[in-house]
XYZ file of C-alpha atoms in Angstrom:
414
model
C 31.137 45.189 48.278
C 30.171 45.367 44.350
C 31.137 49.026 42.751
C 28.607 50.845 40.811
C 30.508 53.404 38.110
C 27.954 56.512 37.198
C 28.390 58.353 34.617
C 27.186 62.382 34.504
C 27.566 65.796 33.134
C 27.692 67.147 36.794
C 27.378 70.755 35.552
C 23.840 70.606 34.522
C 22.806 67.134 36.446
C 24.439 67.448 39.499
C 21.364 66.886 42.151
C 19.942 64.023 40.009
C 23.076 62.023 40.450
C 23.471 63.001 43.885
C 19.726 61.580 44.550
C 20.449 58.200 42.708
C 23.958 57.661 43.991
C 22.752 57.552 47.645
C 19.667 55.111 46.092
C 22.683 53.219 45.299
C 24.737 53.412 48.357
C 21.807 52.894 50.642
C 21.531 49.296 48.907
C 25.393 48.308 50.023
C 27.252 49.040 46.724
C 30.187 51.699 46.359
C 29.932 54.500 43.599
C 32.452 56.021 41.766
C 30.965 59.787 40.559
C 32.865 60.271 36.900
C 31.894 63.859 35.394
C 31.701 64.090 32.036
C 30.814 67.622 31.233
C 32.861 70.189 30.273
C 31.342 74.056 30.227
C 30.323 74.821 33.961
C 31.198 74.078 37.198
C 29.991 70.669 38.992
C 27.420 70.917 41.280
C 28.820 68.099 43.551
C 31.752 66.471 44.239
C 32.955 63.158 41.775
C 35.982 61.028 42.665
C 36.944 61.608 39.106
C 37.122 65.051 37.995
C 36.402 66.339 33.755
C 39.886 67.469 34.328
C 40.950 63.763 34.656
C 38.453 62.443 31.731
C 39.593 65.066 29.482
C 43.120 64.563 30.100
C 42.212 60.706 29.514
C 40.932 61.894 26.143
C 44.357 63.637 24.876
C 43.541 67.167 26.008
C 43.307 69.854 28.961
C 39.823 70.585 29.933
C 41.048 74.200 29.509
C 41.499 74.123 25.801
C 37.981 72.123 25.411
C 36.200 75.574 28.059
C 38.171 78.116 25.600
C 37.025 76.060 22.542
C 33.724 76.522 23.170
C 33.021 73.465 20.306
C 29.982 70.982 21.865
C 30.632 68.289 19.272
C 34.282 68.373 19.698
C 34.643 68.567 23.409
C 31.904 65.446 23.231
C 34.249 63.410 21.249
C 37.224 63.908 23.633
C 34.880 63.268 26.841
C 33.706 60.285 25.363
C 37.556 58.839 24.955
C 38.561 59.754 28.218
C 35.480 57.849 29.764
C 36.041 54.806 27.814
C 39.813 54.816 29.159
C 38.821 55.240 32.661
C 35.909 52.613 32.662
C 37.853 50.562 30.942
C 41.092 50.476 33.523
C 38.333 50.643 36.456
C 36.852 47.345 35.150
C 40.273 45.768 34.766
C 41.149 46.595 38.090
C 38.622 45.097 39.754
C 36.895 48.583 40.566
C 33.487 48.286 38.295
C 30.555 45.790 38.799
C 27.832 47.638 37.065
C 27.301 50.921 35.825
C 24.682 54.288 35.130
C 24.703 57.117 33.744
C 21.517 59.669 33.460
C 21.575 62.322 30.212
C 19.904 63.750 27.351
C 21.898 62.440 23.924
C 24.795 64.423 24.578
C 25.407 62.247 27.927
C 23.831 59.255 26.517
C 26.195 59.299 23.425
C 29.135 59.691 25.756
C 27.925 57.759 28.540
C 27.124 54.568 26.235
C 30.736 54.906 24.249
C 32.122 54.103 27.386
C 29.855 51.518 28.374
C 30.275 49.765 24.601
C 33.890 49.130 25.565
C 32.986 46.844 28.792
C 32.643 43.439 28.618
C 29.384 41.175 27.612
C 27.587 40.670 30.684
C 28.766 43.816 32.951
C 25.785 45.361 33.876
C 25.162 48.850 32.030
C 21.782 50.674 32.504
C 21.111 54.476 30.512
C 18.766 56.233 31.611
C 17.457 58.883 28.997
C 15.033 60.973 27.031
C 16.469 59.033 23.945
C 15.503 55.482 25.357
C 12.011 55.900 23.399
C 13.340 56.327 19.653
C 16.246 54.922 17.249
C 18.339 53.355 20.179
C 20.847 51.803 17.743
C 23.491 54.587 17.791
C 23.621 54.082 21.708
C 23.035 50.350 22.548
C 25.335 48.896 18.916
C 26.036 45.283 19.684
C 26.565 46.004 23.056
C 24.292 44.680 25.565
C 23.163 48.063 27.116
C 19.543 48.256 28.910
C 18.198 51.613 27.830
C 15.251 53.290 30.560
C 13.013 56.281 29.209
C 13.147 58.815 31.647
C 9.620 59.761 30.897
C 10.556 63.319 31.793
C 14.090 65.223 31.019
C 16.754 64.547 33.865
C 16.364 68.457 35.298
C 14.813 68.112 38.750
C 13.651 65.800 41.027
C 9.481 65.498 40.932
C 7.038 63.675 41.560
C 7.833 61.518 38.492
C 11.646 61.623 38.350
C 12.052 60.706 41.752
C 10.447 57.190 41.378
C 12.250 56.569 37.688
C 14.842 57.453 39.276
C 14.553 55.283 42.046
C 13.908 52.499 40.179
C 16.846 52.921 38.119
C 19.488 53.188 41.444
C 17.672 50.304 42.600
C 18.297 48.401 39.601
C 21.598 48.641 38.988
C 22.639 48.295 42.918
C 20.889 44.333 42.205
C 22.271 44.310 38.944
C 25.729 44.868 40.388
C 25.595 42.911 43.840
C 24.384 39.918 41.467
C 26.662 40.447 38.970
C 29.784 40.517 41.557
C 28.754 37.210 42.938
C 27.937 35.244 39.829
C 29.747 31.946 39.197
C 29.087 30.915 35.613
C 29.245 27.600 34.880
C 31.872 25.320 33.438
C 31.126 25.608 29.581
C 33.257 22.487 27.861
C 31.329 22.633 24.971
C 33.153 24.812 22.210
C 30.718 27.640 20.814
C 30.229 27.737 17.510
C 28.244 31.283 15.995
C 25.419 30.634 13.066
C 23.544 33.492 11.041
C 20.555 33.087 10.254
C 17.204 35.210 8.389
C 14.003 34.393 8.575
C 14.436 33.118 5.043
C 17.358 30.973 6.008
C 15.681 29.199 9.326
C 14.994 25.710 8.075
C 19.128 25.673 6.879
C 20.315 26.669 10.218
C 17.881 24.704 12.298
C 19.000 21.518 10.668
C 22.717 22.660 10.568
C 22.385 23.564 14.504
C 20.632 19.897 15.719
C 23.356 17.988 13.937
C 26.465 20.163 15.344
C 24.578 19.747 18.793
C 25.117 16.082 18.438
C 28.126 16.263 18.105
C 29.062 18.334 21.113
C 28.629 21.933 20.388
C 27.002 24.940 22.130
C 25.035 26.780 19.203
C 24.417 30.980 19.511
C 22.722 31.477 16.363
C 22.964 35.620 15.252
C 19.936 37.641 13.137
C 22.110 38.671 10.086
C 19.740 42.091 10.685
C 23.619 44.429 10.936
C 23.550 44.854 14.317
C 23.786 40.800 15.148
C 26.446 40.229 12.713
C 28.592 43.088 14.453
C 27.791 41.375 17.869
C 28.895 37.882 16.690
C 32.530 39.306 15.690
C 32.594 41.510 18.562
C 32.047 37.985 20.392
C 34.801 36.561 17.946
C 37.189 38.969 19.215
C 36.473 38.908 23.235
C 37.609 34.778 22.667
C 33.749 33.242 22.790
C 33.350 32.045 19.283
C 35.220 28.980 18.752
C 33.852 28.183 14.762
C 31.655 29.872 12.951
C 29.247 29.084 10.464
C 28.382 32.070 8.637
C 24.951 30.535 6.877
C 23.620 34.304 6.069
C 25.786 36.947 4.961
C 23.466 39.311 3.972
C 24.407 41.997 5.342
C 26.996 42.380 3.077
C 24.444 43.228 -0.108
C 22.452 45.631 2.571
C 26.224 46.999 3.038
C 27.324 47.302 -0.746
C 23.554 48.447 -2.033
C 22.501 50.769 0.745
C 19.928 48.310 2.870
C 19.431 49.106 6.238
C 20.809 45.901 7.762
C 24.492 46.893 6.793
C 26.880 45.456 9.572
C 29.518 47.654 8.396
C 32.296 47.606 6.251
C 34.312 44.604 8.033
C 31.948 41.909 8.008
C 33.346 38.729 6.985
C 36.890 39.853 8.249
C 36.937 39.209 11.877
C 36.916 35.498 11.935
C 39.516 35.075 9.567
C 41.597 37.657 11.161
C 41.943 35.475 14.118
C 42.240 32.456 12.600
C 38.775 30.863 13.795
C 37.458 28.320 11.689
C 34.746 29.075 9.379
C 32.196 27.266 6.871
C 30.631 30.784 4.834
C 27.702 30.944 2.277
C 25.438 32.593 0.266
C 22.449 33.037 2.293
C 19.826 35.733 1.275
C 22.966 37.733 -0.702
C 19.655 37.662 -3.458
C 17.999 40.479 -1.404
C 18.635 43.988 0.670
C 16.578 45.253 3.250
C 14.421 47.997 3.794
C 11.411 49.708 6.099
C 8.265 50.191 4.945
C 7.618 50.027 0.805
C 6.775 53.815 1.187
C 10.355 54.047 2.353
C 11.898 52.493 -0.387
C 14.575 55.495 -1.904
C 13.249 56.557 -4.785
C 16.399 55.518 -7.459
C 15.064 51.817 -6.476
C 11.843 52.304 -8.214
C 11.070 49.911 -10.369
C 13.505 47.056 -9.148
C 11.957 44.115 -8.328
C 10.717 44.000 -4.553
C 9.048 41.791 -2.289
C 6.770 43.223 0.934
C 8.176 40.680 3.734
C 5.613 42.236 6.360
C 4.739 45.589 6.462
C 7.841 46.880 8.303
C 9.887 45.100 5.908
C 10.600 45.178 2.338
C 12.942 43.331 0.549
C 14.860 44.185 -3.064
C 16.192 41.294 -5.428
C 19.951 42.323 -5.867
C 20.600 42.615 -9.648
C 23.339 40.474 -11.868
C 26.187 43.559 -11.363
C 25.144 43.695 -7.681
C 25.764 39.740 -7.816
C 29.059 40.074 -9.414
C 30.785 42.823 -6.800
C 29.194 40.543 -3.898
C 30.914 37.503 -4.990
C 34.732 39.054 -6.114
C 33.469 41.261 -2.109
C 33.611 37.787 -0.082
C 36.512 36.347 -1.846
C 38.609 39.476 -0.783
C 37.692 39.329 2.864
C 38.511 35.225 2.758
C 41.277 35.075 0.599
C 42.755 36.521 3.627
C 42.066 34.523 6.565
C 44.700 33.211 8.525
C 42.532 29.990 9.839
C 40.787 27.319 7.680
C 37.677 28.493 5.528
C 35.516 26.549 3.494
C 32.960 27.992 1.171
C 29.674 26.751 -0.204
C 27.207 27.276 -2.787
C 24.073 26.429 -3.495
C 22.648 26.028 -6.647
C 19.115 26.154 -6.691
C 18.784 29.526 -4.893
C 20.430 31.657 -1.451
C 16.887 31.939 0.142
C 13.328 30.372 0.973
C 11.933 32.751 -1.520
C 14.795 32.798 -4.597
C 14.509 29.143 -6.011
C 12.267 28.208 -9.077
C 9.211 29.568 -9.237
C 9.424 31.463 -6.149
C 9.306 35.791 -5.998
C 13.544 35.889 -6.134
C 14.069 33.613 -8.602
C 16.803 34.635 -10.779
C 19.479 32.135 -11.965
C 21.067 34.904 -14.377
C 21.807 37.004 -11.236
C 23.068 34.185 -8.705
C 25.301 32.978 -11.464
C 26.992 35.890 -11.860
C 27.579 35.594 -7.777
C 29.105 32.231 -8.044
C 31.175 32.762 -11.268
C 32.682 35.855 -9.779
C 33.365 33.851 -6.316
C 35.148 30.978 -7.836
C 36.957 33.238 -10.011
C 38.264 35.492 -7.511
C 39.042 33.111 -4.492
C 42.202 31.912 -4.296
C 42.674 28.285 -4.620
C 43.651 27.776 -0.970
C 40.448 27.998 -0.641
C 37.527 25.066 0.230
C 34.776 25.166 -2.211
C 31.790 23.018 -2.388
C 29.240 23.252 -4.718
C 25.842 21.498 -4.325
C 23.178 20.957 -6.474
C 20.183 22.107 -3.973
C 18.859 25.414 -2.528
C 20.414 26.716 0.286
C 17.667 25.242 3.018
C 17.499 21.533 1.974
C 18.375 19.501 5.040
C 21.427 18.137 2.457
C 23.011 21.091 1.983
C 22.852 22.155 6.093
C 24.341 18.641 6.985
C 27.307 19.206 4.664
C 27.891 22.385 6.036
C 27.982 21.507 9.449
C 30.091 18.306 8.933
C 32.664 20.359 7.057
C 32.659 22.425 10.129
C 32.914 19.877 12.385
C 36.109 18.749 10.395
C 37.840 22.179 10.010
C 37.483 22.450 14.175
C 38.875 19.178 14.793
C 41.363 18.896 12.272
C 42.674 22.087 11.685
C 43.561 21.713 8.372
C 42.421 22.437 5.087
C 40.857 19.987 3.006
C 40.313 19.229 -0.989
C 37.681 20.966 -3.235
C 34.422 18.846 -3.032
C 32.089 19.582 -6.316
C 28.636 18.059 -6.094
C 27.584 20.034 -9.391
């Protein structure tokens, strides 16, 4: 019988789990109540009491009542959930799970469900579903549901969202507990990849496909580039080519595609193979051109769509990138080879074209080879970044690192 694992502050939202839980049971699956709120008394019964999540946090539910501090008392709930789930799914004891809540029980509800496995079922159903889902989802793989209406009362409305949403993750979890995946030989190698960087990793993924490899190509948009690592470090990833890495100017400038301060670390931290480059470190991202903060007026920009505006990084941007990536793979434990193109990091930076500026990418590739240590691979090619040339040689190089293991000489094509 597959185990469903619901999540709820049962002092406010008591009756609305009690309705979905029997949704749940009535389609054959278990459920294990966990109550995460703190203030009042529950309304019904869970098998795991706030006096157990809090103590799974670090402290008494006692001290968080006579604190009286929301923000604090959140914190703590959300540790002590993420240690129970967490030993639940390791004991066999979680197949899917729910929790209902406004952004206090969605932010504690989704911690815990962030810490679960790819693939685990996890449904939130909330009043936050409808705007900036980011903080809640991350690189998880959450499915968010808008409750339409706040979670106080069953109506007319509720009681079919509701409905829908017990019914969902009851399949979700019966499926899940029966799945058989299939045998994957194949190693799985990650790619990054911009819209800007497409025809590069297109041609870079058909020839490592030839050659035996299962592709799972990543939007370097912050959010994908924290997924891949969190991939990296579950045991998925076997190589990686890290085409686009982006994120790292949006990280360093302010962009909004930052994928946080440890990007470009993860890989080499476990010693996974790795062929890195340059791709779209010309540009940082931002919303509309309205948006745009206003000390970047006057920097040179480029309206992508109208959601999207891009800002040409500047020659002391350039520099701190380049001496940035040769800090994070100066110390990687596995084999690493870098490579630069030329003749510009994106569809739109080589001669001619809205980003072209060879003083500025220069100063990113003089700072590079200047600050990576000469353990280090380092090719240098006389193309842009998306001629089929330069995505062969990167994917071959690849291709070698996996199979052999080792490092290999510097290759200059200058």
């Amino acid at each position: 019988m597959a185990t469903v694992v619901v999540l709820g502050t049962l002092d406010t939202k008591g009756n609305e789990h009690n309705f979905v839980n029997e949704i749940i049971r009535n389609k054959g699956c278990d459920v294990v109540l966990i109550d995460i709120g703190v203030l009042g008394q529950p309304q019904i019964r869970p098998e795991i009491s706030r006096k157990e999540v809090a103590r799974a946090g670090g402290v008494e539910i006692e001290e968080l009542v006579q604190k009286n501090d929301r923000g604090y008392a959140m914190e703590v709930m959300a540790v002590g959930a993420t240690e129970i789930v967490r030993q639940l799914h390791k004991d066999g004891n979680l197949d899917g799970i729910l929790a209902l809540g406004g952004s206090g029980g969605a932010s504690i509800a989704t911690h815990a469900m962030q810490a679960l496995p790819i693939g685990v079922p996890k449904l939130m159903v909330s009043t936050v579903a409808s705007g900036d889902t980011r903080p809640y989802v991350g690189e998880s793989d959450i499915t968010m549901m808008y409750s339409v209406v706040d979670i106080a009362g069953i109506n007319s409305i509720s009681e079919k969202i509701l409905f829908n949403a017990g019914t969902a993750i009851a399949e979700m979890a019966i499926a899940s507990s029966t799945f058989v995946p299939r045998k994957h030989s194949r190693p799985l190698v990650s790619i990054t990849m911009f819209g800007v960087t497409t025809p590069c990793v297109l041609q870079a993924s058909k020839w490592l496909e030839s050659k035996g490899y299962e592709i799972v190509v990543f939007s370097a948009n912050g959010v994908g580039g924290r997924a891949m690592e969190t991939l990296m470090r579950d045991g998925f990833i076997k190589a990686s080519l890290d085409v686009t890495t982006t994120e790292l100017a949006d990280e360093l400038v302010g962009g909004e595609l930052s994928a946080g301060q440890e990007r470009l670390e993860m890989a080499g931290r476990l010693g996974i193979p790795q062929v890195v480059s340059l791709g779209a470190l010309d540009m940082v991202n931002f919303g509309p051109a309205d948006t745009l903060p206003a000390h970047f007026h006057g920097r040179k920009i480029y309206k992508h769509n109208p959601n999207v505006t891009l800002m040409r990084t500047t020659e002391e941007e350039c520099n701190q990138l380049g001496k940035i990536m040769a800090h994070k793979l100066n110390q990687a434990k596995g084999p690493v080879s870098v490579f630069i193109p030329l003749k510009g990091f994106s569809a739109i930076a080589k001669k001619g074209d809205v980003f072209y500026h060879p003083q500025a990418d220069r100063a990113l590739i003089d700072s590079l080879k200047e600050s990576l240590e000469p353990h280090i691979d380092l090719v240098v090619m006389d193309t842009d970044i998306n001629d089929p040339a330069f995505a062969e040689a990167m994917a071959k190089k690849l291709h070698e690192l996996f199979s052999n293991n080792k490092k290999v000489g510097v290759l200059n094509y200058e």
